[in-house]
């Protein structure tokens, strides 16, 4: 197989992993909002796939690099994929964490997840999806827009934390549920960070510039 | 300007050609006889010959140009009409030669035949298109390179399209990982059946097949409503069983009291009381089984599994059927090493084995033997419940684990079973990550095997 064919396959496999990670986030949030333990377990089961995809994609990248026949653009792509799979795998892990904290809410009654949590879940899942859109369309500008959206997610997380503290002081008997909810919010905020990291890698693939830890360049 | 009719042109030119040729012939004859040719006549002869050749060339050129122009205009007419519609254009021209007219007629008849076929194909295509569009299944077709060629409205409604799908890979447009997987398999010549996947918020079932042109066809069925209905059914059965159990407990309790004091009742009431008591117990068993099934279904895959010593669990399960076996003078044998461990849920395993052993007791003749043996393999631990009873014909094997399925309706009722025992066994096995199989021939005993992955 030529480098071009192998890179085309790598791209398809990466998108498959990407879609799975996005799906895990959406279902994890839904399992929490609907107190659906069965859906939560399905998310946990999906994590195995995402983990093995990470290993498989890394293996393919190394085999392309080892051949040494790639050009500069292909090298950029392959190294970016190796970083992106790590982000996607972490997103999968965080979705599992969200589902597991959701189990705490299935049993018993008390503080329930607020609608804001569902909005936050949609926001971060959309960020993961839109990073993939930017990757497919090779749209560097769209990729960097995700940085701005992540600020909204951070703000929502701070609000959820404050709300959690308020519940803790007002209803100490609900401490377990309040902590689970703030943890879920924290996990979602981390998923947002990984979506931004993916977007920065998309920018690197398209534009060739490494924008990590730097202000967005004028494109 | 209307061109001169061909006949007149030909007549005029032949007279000029004819005159020139005659003059040249006279000069040639005089020279050959040696009579000498007057200078004036020679000049006239040369002029005549030249005139003839020139006129012939001019005529040929004019005909050739005219033929070429006519063919050009014919081609332009055809081109223009091809773009507009399939109606037969007016191609024939009154000034055409016979050969040209024949050519034009041939083109016309070819045109008519082609137009009929194209219109037929178009209407077939339209029918096919509306069939595809109105199909309740989502349909996606790719070319040999895996790029989407067609995707119907149903498919579009089931998935979130991120780009205009045509010309893109499925994963780029549809964003359901399994769709790409089944397409890749189909492109490699492998069909796929019943692949479940989630296209949030829908639950889909995918089928895929390779196409003759090297492309792939994917069908997607929406299972969301089916799954919701399934959930509603389970909830309904659980609720109804629970609600009915309460009045039944009262009936059963009072019937029991009456049975204990039966001597105080008139003798002709005894058989009636027995029937009330027997049927009330049957109803209680049925509700218990239905509730058990609902609980397992609701908790699918949730049963905690830990490595356990198998022998004590199996011994306890056998003990639960000891009374029945004793009554029927049947023998039990347990073949399991004391040290043997396997990852199981103890309650589920106990329920499974005691159900299987009870069944074996019911369907094995008096004095028969029932054996529970455990085999340790590379990838699984297998627990066999073997009897030498009446056996089950292979035609029933497929359905025997369904709720209320009975091989012999009459006999099952006499035995007092609820018809749910094997359904509970199957669901318990699934919920604890194991699976159940049956090997049996009518009249030759049965072996139910529980396969527990290691």
PDB file of C-alpha atoms in Angstrom, chain A residues 11-12 15-16 19-20 22-23 26-27 30 36-38 41 53 129-130 132-133 136, chain B residues 160 162 169 171-172 175-178 180-181 198 200-201 231 297-302:
ATOM      1  CA  UNK A  11      -7.947   9.618   8.040  1.00  0.00           C
ATOM      2  CA  UNK A  12     -11.101   7.450   7.785  1.00  0.00           C
ATOM      3  CA  UNK A  15     -12.898  10.047  11.885  1.00  0.00           C
ATOM      4  CA  UNK A  16     -14.494   6.795  13.049  1.00  0.00           C
ATOM      5  CA  UNK A  19     -17.459   9.992  15.871  1.00  0.00           C
ATOM      6  CA  UNK A  20     -17.433   7.324  18.555  1.00  0.00           C
ATOM      7  CA  UNK A  22     -18.594  12.328  20.254  1.00  0.00           C
ATOM      8  CA  UNK A  23     -21.334   9.715  20.553  1.00  0.00           C
ATOM      9  CA  UNK A  26     -23.810  12.658  23.965  1.00  0.00           C
ATOM     10  CA  UNK A  27     -24.995   9.364  25.408  1.00  0.00           C
ATOM     11  CA  UNK A  30     -28.262  11.711  28.199  1.00  0.00           C
ATOM     12  CA  UNK A  36     -30.766   5.730  32.407  1.00  0.00           C
ATOM     13  CA  UNK A  37     -28.227   3.284  33.857  1.00  0.00           C
ATOM     14  CA  UNK A  38     -28.510   1.012  30.821  1.00  0.00           C
ATOM     15  CA  UNK A  41     -23.361   1.060  30.777  1.00  0.00           C
ATOM     16  CA  UNK A  53      -8.657   2.380  18.182  1.00  0.00           C
ATOM     17  CA  UNK A 129     -18.281  17.381  16.322  1.00  0.00           C
ATOM     18  CA  UNK A 130     -17.369  20.795  14.900  1.00  0.00           C
ATOM     19  CA  UNK A 132     -14.294  17.040  13.103  1.00  0.00           C
ATOM     20  CA  UNK A 133     -16.190  19.229  10.612  1.00  0.00           C
ATOM     21  CA  UNK A 136     -13.105  17.245   7.042  1.00  0.00           C
TER      22      UNK A 136
ATOM     23  CA  UNK B 160     -27.095  14.295  11.067  1.00  0.00           C
ATOM     24  CA  UNK B 162     -22.484  17.356   8.130  1.00  0.00           C
ATOM     25  CA  UNK B 169     -16.923   9.230   2.341  1.00  0.00           C
ATOM     26  CA  UNK B 171     -17.805   8.914   7.774  1.00  0.00           C
ATOM     27  CA  UNK B 172     -17.346  12.488   6.528  1.00  0.00           C
ATOM     28  CA  UNK B 175     -20.796  10.533  11.201  1.00  0.00           C
ATOM     29  CA  UNK B 176     -21.869   7.098  12.323  1.00  0.00           C
ATOM     30  CA  UNK B 177     -18.769   4.950  12.706  1.00  0.00           C
ATOM     31  CA  UNK B 178     -20.620   1.681  11.998  1.00  0.00           C
ATOM     32  CA  UNK B 180     -18.298   3.402   7.481  1.00  0.00           C
ATOM     33  CA  UNK B 181     -17.401  -0.031   8.867  1.00  0.00           C
ATOM     34  CA  UNK B 198     -26.696   4.709  17.618  1.00  0.00           C
ATOM     35  CA  UNK B 200     -28.197   9.968  18.536  1.00  0.00           C
ATOM     36  CA  UNK B 201     -31.149  10.156  19.249  1.00  0.00           C
ATOM     37  CA  UNK B 231     -39.164  -0.923  27.291  1.00  0.00           C
ATOM     38  CA  UNK B 297     -34.566  -7.407  31.417  1.00  0.00           C
ATOM     39  CA  UNK B 298     -34.465  -4.044  33.154  1.00  0.00           C
ATOM     40  CA  UNK B 299     -31.010  -4.788  34.579  1.00  0.00           C
ATOM     41  CA  UNK B 300     -29.500  -6.359  31.457  1.00  0.00           C
ATOM     42  CA  UNK B 301     -25.746  -6.778  31.796  1.00  0.00           C
ATOM     43  CA  UNK B 302     -25.733  -5.250  35.263  1.00  0.00           C
TER      44      UNK B 302
END
